[in-house]
XYZ file of C-alpha atoms in Angstrom:
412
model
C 11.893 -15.230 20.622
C 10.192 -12.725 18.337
C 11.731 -10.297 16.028
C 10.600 -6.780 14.618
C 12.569 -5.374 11.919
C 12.353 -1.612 11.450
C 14.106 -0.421 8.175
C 15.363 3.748 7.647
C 16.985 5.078 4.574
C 18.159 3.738 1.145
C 17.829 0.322 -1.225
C 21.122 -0.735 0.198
C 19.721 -1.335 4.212
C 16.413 -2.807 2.725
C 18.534 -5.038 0.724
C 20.411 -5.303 4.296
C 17.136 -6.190 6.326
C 15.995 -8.450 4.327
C 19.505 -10.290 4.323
C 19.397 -10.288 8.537
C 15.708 -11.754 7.907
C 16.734 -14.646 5.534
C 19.832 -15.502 8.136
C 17.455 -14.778 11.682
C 16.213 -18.379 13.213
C 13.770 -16.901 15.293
C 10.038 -15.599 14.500
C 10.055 -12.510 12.622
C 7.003 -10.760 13.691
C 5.644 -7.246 11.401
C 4.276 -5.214 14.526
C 6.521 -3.723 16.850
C 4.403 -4.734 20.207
C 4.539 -8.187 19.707
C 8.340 -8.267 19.623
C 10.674 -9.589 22.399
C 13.833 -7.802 20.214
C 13.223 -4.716 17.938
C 16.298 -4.135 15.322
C 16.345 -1.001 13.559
C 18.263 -0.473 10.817
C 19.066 2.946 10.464
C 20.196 5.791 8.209
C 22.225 8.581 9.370
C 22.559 10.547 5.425
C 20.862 13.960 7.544
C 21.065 15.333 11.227
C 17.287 15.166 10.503
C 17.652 11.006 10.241
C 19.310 10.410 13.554
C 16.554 12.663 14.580
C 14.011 10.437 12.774
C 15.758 7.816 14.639
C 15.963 8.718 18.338
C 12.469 9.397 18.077
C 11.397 6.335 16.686
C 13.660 4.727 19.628
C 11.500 6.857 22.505
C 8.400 5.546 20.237
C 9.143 2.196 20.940
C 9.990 2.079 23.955
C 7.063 3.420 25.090
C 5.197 1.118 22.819
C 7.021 -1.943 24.220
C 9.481 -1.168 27.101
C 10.178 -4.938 27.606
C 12.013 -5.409 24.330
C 15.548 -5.390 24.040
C 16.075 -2.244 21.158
C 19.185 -3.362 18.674
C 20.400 -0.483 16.519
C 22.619 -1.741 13.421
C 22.873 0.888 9.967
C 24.911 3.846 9.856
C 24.052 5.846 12.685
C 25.279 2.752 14.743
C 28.468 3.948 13.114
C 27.963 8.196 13.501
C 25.766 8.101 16.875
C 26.074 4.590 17.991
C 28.318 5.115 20.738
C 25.801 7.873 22.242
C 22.587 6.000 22.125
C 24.371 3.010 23.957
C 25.952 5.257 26.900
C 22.942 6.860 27.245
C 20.973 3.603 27.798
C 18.766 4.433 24.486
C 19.455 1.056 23.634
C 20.564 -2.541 24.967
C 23.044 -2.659 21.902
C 24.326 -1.422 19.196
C 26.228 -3.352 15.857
C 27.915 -2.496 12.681
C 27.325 -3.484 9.121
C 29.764 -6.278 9.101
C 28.104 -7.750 12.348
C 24.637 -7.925 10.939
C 25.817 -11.387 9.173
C 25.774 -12.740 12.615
C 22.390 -11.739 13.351
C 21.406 -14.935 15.456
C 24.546 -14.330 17.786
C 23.769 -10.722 17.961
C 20.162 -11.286 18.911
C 20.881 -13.846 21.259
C 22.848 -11.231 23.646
C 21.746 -11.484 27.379
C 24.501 -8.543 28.523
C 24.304 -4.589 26.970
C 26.839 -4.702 23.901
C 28.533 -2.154 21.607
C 29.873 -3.915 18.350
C 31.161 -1.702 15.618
C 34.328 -3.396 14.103
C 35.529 -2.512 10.761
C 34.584 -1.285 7.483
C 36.210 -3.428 5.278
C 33.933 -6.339 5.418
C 32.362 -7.628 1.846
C 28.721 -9.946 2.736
C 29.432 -13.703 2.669
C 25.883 -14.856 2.596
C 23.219 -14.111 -0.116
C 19.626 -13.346 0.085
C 17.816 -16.239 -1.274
C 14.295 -15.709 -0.842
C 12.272 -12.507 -0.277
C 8.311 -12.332 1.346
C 5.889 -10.165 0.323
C 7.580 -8.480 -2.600
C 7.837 -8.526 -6.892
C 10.831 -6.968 -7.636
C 14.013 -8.088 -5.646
C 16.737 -5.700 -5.037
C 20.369 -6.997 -5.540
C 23.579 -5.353 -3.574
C 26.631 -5.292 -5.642
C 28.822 -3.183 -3.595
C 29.838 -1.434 -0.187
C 31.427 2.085 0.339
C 32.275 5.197 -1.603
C 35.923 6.707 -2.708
C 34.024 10.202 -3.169
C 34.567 13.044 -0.545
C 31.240 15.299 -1.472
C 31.320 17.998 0.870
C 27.832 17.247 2.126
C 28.021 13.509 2.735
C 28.725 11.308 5.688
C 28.474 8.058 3.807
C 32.160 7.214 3.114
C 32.489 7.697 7.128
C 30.283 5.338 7.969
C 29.949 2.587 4.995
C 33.765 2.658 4.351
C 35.514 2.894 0.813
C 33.837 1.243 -2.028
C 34.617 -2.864 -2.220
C 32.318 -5.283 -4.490
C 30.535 -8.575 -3.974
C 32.116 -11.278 -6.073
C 30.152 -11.886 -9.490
C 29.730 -15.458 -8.355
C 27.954 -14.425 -5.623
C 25.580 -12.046 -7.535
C 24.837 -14.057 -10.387
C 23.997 -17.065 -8.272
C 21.621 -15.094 -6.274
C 19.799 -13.911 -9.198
C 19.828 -17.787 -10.545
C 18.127 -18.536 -6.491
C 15.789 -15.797 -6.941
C 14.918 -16.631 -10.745
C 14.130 -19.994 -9.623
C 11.571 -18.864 -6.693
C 10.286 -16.615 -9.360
C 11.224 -13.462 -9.350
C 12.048 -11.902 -12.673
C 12.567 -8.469 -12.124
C 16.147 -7.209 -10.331
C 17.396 -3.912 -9.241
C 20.808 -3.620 -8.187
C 22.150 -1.495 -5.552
C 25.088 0.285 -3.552
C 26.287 3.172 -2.250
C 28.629 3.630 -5.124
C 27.263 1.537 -8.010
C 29.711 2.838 -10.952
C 32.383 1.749 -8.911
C 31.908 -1.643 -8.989
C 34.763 -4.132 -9.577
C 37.483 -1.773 -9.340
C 38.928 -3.939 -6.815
C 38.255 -7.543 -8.352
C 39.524 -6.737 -11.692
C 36.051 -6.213 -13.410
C 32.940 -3.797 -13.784
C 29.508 -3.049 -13.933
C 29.288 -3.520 -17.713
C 31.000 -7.074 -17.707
C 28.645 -8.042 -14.689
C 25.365 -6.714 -16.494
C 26.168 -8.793 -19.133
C 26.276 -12.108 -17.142
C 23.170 -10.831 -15.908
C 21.341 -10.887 -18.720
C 22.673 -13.731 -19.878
C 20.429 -15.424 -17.684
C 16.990 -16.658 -19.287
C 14.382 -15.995 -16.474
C 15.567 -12.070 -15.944
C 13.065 -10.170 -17.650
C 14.334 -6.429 -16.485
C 17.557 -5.069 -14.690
C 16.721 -1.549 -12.735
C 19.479 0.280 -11.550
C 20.236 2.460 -9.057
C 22.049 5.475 -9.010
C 25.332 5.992 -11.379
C 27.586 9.088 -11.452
C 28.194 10.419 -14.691
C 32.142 10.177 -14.268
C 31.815 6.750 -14.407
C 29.528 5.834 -17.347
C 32.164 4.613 -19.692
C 32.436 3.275 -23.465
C 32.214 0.299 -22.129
C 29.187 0.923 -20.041
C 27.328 2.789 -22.945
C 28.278 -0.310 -25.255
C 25.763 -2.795 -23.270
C 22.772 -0.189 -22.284
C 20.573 -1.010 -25.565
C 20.626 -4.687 -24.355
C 16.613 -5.024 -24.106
C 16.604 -6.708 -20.719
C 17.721 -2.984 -19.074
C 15.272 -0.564 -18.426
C 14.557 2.409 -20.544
C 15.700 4.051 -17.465
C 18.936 5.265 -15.576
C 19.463 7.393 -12.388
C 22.565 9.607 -13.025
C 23.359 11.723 -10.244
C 23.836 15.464 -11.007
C 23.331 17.105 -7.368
C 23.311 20.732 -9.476
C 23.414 22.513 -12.533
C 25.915 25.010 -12.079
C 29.435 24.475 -12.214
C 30.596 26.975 -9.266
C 28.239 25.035 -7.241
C 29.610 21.910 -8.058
C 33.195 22.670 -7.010
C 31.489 24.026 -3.973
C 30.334 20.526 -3.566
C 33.345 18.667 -3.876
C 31.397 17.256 -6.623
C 33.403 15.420 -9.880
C 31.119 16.037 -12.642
C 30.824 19.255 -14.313
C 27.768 20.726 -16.227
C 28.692 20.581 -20.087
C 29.894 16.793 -19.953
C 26.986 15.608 -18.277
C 24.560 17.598 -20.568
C 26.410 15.841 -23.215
C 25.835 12.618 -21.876
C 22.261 13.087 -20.460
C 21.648 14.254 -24.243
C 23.159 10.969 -25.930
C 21.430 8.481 -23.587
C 17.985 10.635 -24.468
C 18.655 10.341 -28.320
C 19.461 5.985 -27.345
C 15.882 5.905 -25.774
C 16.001 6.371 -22.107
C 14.166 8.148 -19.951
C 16.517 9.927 -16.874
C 16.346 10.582 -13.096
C 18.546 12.658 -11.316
C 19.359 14.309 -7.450
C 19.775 17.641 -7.303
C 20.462 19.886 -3.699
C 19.027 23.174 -3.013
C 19.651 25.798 -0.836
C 23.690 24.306 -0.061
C 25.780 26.872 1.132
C 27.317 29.361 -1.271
C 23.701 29.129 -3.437
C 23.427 32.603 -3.934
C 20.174 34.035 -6.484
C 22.046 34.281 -9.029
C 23.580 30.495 -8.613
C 20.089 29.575 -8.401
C 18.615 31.227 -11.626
C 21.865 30.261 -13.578
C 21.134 26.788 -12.459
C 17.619 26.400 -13.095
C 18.091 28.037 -16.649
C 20.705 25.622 -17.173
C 18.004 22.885 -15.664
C 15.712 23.623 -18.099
C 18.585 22.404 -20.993
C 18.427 18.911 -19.308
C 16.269 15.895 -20.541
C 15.616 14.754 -17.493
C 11.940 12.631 -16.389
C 12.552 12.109 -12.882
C 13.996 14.154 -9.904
C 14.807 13.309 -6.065
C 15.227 17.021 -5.230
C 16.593 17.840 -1.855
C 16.337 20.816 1.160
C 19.991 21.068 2.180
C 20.282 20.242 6.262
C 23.885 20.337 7.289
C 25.437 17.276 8.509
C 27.609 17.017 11.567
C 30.893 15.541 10.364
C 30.964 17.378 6.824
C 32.560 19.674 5.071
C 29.484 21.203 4.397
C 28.386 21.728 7.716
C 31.361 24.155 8.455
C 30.398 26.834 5.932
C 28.225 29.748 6.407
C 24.623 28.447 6.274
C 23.538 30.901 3.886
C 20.117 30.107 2.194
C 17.111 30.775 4.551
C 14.534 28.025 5.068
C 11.423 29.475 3.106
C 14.203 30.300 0.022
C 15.258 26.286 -0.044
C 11.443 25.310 0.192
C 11.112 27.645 -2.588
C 13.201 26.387 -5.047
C 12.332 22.904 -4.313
C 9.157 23.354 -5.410
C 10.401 25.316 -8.755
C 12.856 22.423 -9.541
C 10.539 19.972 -8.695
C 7.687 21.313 -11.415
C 10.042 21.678 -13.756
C 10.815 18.072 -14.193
C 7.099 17.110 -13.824
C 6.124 19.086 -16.545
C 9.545 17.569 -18.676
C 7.960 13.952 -17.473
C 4.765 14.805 -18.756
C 5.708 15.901 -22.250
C 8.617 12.783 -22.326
C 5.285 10.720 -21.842
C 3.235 12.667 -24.570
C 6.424 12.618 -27.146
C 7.433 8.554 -26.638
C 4.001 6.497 -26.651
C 5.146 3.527 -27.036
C 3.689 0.353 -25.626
C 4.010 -0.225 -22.023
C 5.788 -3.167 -20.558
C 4.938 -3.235 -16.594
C 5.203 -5.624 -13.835
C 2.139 -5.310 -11.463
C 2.924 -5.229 -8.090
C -0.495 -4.412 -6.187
C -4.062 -3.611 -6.332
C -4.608 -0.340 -4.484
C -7.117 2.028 -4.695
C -9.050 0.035 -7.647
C -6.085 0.194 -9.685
C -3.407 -2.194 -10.394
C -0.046 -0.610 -10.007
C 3.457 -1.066 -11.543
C 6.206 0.708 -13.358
C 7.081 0.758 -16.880
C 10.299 0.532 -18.686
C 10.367 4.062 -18.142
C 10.232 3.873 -14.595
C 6.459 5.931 -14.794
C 3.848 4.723 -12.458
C 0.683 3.003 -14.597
C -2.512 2.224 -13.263
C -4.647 -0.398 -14.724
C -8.540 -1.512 -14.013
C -9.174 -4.867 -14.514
C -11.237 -7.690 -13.548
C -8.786 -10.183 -13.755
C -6.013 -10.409 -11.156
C -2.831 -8.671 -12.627
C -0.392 -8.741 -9.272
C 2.975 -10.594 -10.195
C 2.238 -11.001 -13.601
C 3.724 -8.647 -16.512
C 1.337 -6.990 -19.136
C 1.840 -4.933 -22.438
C -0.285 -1.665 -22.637
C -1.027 -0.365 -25.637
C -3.509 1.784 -25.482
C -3.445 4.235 -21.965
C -4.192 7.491 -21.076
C -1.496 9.981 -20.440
C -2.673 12.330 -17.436
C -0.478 12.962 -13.743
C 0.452 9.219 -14.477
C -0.398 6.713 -16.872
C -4.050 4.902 -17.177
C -5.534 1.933 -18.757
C -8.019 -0.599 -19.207
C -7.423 -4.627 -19.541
């Protein structure tokens, strides 16, 4: 029996993939047409992703209408129940079935397998093909209510992975040399509420151990960065880098968004962690409803006030199931794409002067050759390309000397 894997959405369901792959006992094939069973691992954050999705479905079974099409994620959880009544599928399984993988797979009858959201993984990934960096879950769930998400719906309230469990991965991992780890969730600052610890006390198990060269993380909320948090960050193993989730700029907005943080504490904060060293990412939504112009301008004045390097900017699309999607859908398409793009320069110019203003040597893990260049990210989370004769892939290299143009170039 042969196995495709197809993977949609966020670090959490490729850290989720790659755990079904490490558990699967048959033959995990990498093309689609070859495949007796195709599971897709899906993301339902946008209407747009289950949209993604049932096309990708009609894709492949055109592609390969002899394989049996498994759909596990969180639109097994928002649109599951659809796709399986209307024979889209042969089954469909929830996140705390994809554990069993090799009794899920081995189905001979159409099956629709939800159960709960409670569930915490049991197993561990221990080995990863193909890859540098290996990415870590921590946690499950969120206790947020954003208007515009469906994510606490369908992953469940936030619940964390024993230590024991994530340390000893790491340790596995270590050992079949990887050295680089970025952990994940769907609610990161939340972690150990429930098992009477935190991020902060975990990080610093995690560096405890020798072979980790660099902890990435993903993305905090700025409610919960803590003394105790802020107390560990200049530990030299963490990247220069954190991911602090605004969403917007403007405080009306924000209530708007069911959103905790407010504008003057986070500039506060984003403006400490600049002064410690760090370079800073952020999400930010346009075109929500209730963004009027003068919410906009407001915003992107008050944008401009932020030290911020890197941006995930997003085109609002309302969500079935949210908050969101019941108010008046006020900001036309062209306006969103708009300010997008304004946001978007913004922060590359602020990137490009961050790089001018902190040229410090480079410490970056290669992880390909493309194009003539070997690629990897600094401690600043900025792309670098390098020419070299020599291979560089897997191995980590101090730049000194680089050229600072759309992204960072040098010579070794």
């Amino acid at each position: 029996m042969k196995v495709y894997f197809k993977t949609f959405g966020c670090r959490t369901n490729i850290y989720d993939t790659e755990l079904m792959q490490s558990l699967v006992n048959s033959e995990v094939v990498h093309d689609e047409t070859k495949a007796d069973i195709i599971v897709i691992n899906s993301c339902t954050v946008t209407n747009s992703a289950d949209s993604n999705l049932r096309n990708y479905i009609s894709q492949v079974n055109r592609k390969n209408p002899n394989a049996k099409v498994l759909v596990t994620g969180c639109s097994a959880h928002s649109i599951g129940e659809e796709l399986y009544k209307d024979e889209r599928v042969f089954g469909v399984f929830g996140h705390s079935e994809k554990e069993k993988i090799n009794e899920i797979i081995s189905k001979n009858e159409r099956f629709y397998k939800i159960s709960d959201l409670n569930f915490v993984n049991e197993n561990i990934v221990t080995d990863i093909t193909g890859k540098t960096r290996a990415f870590i879950k921590i946690q499950e769930g969120c206790d947020f209510d954003c208007a515009y998400c469906i994510i606490p719906k369908v992953r469940g309230n936030a619940r964390s992975m024993t230590e024991d469990k994530i340390l000893s991965q790491i340790e596995i991992l270590s050992k079949n040399g990887f050295s680089e780890f970025i952990l994940t969730g769907i609610n990161m600052g939340s972690y150990g509420k429930d098992t009477n610890t935190s991020l902060a006390k975990l990080l610093k198990k995690i560096f405890a151990i020798p072979a980790v060269k660099r902890v990435r993380l993903g993305s905090l909320e700025p409610s919960q960065i803590d003394e105790e948090f802020m107390d560990i960050i200049q530990n030299e193993k963490l990247e220069r880098h954190l991911h602090i989730a605004l969403q917007y700029s403007d405080d009306e907005m924000l209530r708007i968004m069911k959103r905790r943080n407010r504008v003057n504490k986070t500039l506060s904060l984003f403006n400490k962690l600049t002064d410690m060293g760090f370079a800073l990412g952020t999400d930010f939504i346009v075109g929500h409803p209730g963004e009027t112009e003068e919410i906009f301008a407001r915003a992107y004045e008050t944008l401009k006030k932020f030290p911020i390097t890197h941006i995930h900017t997003f085109r609002y699309s309302p969500r079935a199931g949210t908050y969101s999607a019941t108010l008046k859908q006020n900001v036309p398409g062209d306006i969103a794409k708009k300010r997008h793009k304004k946001v978007e320069e913004l922060i590359q110019g602020k990137n490009l002067e961050f790089r001018k203003n902190s040229k410090v040597p480079l410490k970056v893990l290669i992880e390909e050759e493309k194009n003539g260049y070997y690629q990897g990210f600094d401690q600043f989370f900025n792309k670098v390309l390098i020419k070299s004769r020599d291979n560089l892939v897997h191995q980590w290299i101090t730049v000194d000397e680089y050229e600072i143009k759309d992204k960072n170039y040098a010579e070794k």
